PDB file of C-alpha atoms in Angstrom:
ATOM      1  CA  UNK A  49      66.733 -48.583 -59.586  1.00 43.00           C
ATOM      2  CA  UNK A  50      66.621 -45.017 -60.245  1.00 56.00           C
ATOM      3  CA  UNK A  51      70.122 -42.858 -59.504  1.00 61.00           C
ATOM      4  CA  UNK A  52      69.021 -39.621 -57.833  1.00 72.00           C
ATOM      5  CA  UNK A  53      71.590 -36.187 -58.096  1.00 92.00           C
ATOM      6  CA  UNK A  54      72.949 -35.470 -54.254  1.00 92.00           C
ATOM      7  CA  UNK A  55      71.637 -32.297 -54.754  1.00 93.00           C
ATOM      8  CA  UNK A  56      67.881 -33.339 -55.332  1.00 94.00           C
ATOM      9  CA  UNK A  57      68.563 -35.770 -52.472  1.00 94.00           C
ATOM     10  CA  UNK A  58      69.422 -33.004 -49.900  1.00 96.00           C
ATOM     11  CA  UNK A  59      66.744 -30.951 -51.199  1.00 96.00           C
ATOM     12  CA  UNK A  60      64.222 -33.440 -50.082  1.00 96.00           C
ATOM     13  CA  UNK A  61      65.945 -33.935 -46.941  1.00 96.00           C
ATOM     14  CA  UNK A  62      65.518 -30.641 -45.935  1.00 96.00           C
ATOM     15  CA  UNK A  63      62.046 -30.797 -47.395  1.00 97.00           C
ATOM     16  CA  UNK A  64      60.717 -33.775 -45.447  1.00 97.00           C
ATOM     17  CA  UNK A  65      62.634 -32.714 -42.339  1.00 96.00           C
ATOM     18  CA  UNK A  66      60.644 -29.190 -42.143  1.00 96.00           C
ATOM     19  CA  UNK A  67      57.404 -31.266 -43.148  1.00 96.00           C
ATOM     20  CA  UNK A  68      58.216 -33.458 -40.138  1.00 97.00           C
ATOM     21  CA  UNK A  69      58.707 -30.766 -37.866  1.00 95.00           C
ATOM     22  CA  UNK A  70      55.823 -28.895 -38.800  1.00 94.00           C
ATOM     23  CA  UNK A  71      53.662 -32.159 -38.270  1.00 96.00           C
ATOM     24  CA  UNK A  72      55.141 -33.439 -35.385  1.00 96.00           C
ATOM     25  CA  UNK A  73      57.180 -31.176 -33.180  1.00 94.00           C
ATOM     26  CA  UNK A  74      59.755 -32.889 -33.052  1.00 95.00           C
ATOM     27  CA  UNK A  75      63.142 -32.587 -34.712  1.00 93.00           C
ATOM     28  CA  UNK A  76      64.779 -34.820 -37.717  1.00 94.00           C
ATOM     29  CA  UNK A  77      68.770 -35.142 -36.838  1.00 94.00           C
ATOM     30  CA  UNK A  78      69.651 -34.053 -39.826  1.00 95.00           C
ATOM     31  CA  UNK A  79      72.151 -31.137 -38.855  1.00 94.00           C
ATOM     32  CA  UNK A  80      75.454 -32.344 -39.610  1.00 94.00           C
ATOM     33  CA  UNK A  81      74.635 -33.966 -42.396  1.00 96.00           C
ATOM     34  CA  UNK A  82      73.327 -31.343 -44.428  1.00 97.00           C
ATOM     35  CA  UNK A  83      76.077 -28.998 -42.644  1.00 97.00           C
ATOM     36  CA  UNK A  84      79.088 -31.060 -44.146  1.00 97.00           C
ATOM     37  CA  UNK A  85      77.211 -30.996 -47.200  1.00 97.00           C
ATOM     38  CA  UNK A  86      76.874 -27.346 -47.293  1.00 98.00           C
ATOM     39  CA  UNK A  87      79.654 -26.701 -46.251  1.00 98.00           C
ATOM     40  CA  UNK A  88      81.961 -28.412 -48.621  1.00 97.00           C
ATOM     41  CA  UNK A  89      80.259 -26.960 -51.865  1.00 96.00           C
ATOM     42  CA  UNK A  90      79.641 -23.174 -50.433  1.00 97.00           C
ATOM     43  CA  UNK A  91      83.670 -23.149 -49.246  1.00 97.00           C
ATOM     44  CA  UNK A  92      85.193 -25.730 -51.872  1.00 96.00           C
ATOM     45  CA  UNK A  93      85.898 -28.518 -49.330  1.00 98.00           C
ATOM     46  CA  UNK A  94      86.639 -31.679 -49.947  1.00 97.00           C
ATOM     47  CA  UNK A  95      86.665 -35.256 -47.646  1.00 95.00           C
ATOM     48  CA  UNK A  96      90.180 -36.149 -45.923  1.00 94.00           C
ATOM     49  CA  UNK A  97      92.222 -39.382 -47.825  1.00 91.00           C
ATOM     50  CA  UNK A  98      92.674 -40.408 -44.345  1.00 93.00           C
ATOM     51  CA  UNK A  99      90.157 -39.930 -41.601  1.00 90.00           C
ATOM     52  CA  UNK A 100      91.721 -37.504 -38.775  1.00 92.00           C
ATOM     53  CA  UNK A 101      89.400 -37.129 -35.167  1.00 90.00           C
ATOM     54  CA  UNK A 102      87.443 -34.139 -35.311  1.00 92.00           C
ATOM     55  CA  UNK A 103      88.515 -33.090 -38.807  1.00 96.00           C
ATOM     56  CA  UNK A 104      85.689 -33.422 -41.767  1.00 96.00           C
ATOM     57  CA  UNK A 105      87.262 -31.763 -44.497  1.00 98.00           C
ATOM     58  CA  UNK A 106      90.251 -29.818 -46.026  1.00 97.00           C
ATOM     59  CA  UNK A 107      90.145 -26.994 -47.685  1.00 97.00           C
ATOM     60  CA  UNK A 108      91.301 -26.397 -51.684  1.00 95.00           C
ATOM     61  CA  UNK A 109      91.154 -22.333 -51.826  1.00 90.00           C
ATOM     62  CA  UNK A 110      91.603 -18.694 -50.710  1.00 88.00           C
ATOM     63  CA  UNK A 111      92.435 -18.861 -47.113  1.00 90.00           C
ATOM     64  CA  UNK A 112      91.217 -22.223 -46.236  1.00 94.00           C
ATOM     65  CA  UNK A 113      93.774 -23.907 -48.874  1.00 95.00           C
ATOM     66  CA  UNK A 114      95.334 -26.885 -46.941  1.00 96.00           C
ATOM     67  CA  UNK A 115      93.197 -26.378 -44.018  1.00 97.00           C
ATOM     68  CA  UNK A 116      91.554 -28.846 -41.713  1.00 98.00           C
ATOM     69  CA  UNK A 117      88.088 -27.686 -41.344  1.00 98.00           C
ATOM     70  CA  UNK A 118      85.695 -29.003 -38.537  1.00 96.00           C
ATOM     71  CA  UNK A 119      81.983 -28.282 -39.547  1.00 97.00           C
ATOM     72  CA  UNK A 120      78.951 -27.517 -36.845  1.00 96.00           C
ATOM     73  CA  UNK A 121      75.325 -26.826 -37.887  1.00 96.00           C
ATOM     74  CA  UNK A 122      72.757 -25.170 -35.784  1.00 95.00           C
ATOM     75  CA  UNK A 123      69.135 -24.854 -37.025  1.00 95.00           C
ATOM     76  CA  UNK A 124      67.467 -21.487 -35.856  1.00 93.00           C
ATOM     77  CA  UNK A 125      63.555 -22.200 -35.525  1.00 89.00           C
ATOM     78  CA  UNK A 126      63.171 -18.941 -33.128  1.00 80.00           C
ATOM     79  CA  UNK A 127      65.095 -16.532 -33.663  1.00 75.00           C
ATOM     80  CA  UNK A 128      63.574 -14.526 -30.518  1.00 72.00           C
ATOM     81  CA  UNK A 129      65.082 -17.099 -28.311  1.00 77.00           C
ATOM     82  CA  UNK A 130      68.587 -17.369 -26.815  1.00 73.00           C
ATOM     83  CA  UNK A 131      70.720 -19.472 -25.148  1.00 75.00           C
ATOM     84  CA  UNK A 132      71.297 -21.693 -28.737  1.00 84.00           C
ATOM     85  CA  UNK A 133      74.440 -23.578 -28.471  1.00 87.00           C
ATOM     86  CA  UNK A 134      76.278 -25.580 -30.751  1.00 88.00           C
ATOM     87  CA  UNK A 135      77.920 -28.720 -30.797  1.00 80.00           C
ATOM     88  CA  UNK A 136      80.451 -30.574 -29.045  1.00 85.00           C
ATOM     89  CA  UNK A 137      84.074 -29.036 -30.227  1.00 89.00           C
ATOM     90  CA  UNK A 138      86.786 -30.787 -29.460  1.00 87.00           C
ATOM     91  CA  UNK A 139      89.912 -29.247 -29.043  1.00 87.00           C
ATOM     92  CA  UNK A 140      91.672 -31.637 -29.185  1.00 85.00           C
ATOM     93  CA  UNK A 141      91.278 -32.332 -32.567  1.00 86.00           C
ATOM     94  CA  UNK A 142      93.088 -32.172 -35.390  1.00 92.00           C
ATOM     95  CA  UNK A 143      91.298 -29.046 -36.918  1.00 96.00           C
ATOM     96  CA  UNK A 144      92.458 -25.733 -37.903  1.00 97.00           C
ATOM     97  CA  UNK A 145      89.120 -24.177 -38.729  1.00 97.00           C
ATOM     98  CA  UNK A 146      85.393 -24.911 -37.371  1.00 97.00           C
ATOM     99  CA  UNK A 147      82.718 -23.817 -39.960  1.00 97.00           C
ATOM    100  CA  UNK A 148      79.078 -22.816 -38.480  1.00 98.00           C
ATOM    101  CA  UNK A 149      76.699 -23.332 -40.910  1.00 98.00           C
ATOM    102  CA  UNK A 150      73.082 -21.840 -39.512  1.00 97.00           C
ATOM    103  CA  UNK A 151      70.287 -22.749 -40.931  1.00 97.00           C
ATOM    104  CA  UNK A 152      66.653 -21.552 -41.454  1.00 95.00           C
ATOM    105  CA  UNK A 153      63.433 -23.588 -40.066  1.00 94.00           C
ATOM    106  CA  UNK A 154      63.361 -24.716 -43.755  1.00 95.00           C
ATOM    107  CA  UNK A 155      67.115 -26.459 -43.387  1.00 97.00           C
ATOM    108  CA  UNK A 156      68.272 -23.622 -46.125  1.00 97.00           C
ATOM    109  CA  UNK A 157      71.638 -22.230 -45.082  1.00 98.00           C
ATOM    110  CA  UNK A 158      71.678 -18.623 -43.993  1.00 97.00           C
ATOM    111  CA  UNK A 159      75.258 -17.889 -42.749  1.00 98.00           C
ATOM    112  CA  UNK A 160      78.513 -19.481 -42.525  1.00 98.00           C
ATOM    113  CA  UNK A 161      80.828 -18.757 -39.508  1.00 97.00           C
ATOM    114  CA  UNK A 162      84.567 -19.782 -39.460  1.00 97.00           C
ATOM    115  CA  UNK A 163      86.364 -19.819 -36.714  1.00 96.00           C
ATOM    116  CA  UNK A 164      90.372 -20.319 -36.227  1.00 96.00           C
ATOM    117  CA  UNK A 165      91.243 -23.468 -33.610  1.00 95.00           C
ATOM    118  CA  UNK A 166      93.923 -21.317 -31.568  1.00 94.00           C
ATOM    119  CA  UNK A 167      90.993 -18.348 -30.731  1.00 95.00           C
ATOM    120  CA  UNK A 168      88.401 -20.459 -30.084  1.00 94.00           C
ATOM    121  CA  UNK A 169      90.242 -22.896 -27.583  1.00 91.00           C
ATOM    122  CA  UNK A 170      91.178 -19.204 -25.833  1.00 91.00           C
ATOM    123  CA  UNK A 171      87.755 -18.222 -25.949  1.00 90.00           C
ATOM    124  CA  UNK A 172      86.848 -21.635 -24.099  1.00 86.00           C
ATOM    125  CA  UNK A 173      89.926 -21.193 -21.796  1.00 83.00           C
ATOM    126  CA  UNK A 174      87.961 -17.493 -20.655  1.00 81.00           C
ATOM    127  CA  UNK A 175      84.878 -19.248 -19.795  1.00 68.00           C
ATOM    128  CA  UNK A 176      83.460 -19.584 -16.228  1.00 59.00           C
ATOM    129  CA  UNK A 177      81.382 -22.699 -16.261  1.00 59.00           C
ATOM    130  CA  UNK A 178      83.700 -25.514 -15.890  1.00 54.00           C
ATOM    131  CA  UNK A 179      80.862 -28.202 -17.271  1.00 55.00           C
ATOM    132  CA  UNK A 180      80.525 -26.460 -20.622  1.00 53.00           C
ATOM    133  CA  UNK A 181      84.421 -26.247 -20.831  1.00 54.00           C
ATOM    134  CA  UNK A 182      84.889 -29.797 -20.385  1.00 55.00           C
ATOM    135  CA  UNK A 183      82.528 -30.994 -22.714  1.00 61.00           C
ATOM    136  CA  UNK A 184      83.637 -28.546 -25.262  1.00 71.00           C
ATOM    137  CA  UNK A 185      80.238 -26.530 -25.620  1.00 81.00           C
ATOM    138  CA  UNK A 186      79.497 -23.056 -26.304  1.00 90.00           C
ATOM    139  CA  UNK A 187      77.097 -20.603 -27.188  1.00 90.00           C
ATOM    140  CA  UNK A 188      76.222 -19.635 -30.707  1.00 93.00           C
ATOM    141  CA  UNK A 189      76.622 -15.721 -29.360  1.00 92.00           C
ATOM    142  CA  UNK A 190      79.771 -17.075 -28.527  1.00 93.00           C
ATOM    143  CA  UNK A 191      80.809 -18.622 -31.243  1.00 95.00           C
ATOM    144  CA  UNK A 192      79.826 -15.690 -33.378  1.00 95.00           C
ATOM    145  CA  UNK A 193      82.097 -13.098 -31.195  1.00 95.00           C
ATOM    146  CA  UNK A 194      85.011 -15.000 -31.813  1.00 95.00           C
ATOM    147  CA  UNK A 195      84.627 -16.046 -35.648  1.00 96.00           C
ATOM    148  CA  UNK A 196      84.093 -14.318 -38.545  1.00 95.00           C
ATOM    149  CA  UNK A 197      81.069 -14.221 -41.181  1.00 96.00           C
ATOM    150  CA  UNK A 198      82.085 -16.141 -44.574  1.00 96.00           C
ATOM    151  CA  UNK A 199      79.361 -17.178 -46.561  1.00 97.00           C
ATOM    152  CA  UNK A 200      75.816 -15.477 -46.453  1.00 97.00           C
ATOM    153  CA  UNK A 201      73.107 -16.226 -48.848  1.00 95.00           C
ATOM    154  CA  UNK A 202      72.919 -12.631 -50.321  1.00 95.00           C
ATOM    155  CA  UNK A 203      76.830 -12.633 -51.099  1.00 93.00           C
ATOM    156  CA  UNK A 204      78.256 -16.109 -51.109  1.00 93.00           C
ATOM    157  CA  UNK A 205      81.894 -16.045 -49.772  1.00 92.00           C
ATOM    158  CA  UNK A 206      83.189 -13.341 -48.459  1.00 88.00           C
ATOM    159  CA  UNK A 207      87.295 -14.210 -48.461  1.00 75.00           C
ATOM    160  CA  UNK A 208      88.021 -10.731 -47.369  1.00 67.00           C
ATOM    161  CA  UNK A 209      86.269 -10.937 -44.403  1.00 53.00           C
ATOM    162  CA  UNK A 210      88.846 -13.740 -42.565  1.00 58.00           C
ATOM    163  CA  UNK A 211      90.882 -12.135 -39.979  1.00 48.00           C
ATOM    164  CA  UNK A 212      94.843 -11.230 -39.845  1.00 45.00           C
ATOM    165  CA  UNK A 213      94.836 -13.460 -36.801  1.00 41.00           C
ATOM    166  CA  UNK A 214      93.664 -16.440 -37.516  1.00 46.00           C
ATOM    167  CA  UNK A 215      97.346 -18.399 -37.715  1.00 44.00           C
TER     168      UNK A 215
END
């Protein structure tokens, strides 16, 4: 049996799962896999000892040391059209931080957001529709006025750009 790298392994993921789409339509659920992976080498995350509900990782430096980080993915095939939400967040959860990766229509991360439990729960608190508040949902414009931009694939991590507020 051959051992593959993880990294080769993801690369084909996101490989096949364009090649899938282009083929087919249709959509490979990939997301969160290839989010948490992302996510953890980009922002130097690594898996909980103990599993905690809602809570994928914790963070080992700059201003996500000690953190409990939920990550979200959203894959942006059209940019020119809105209404793209992301998933479920439960607030309830153990979490201090949600990390948005976004990805290309080639699964290649673009952007990371991060955004702080305490103002996103207020953000959902603000909302009108009741449905989308109980289930947790919200927009990616949303989700993008109330976090901040981390990680881009021009400048990697951007530390400084984590709000005063976020605690």
């Amino acid at each position: 049996m051959t051992v593959f790298s993880i990294d080769k392994l993801m690369q084909e993921t996101r490989r096949l799962a364009a090649e899938y789409r282009q083929n087919t339509g249709q959509i490979l659920p990939i997301g969160a896999e290839l989010a948490k992976y992302d996510a953890a080498r980009l922002l130097k995350l690594i898996p909980l000892q103990k599993p905690i509900k809602s809570v994928d990782f914790i963070g080992t430096s700059g201003p996500l040391d000690n953190q409990l980080i939920q990550v979200k993915s959203r894959v942006i095939f059209d940019e020119a059209k809105s209404g793209h939400r992301i998933g479920q967040l439960n607030l309830g959860g153990g979490w201090h931080f949600c990390a948005l990766v976004l990805y290309e229509a080639n699964y290649q991360p673009f952007a990371i957001y991060l955004g702080a439990q305490s103002v996103i729960a207020e953000a959902m608190l603000q909302k009108t529709n009741a449905t989308h508040n109980a289930r947790g949902l919200m927009s990616l414009a949303q989700y993008k006025r109330v976090s901040e931009l981390i990680w881009t694939i021009e400048n990697g991590l951007e530390w400084d750009a984590l709000w005063s507020n976020a605690s």
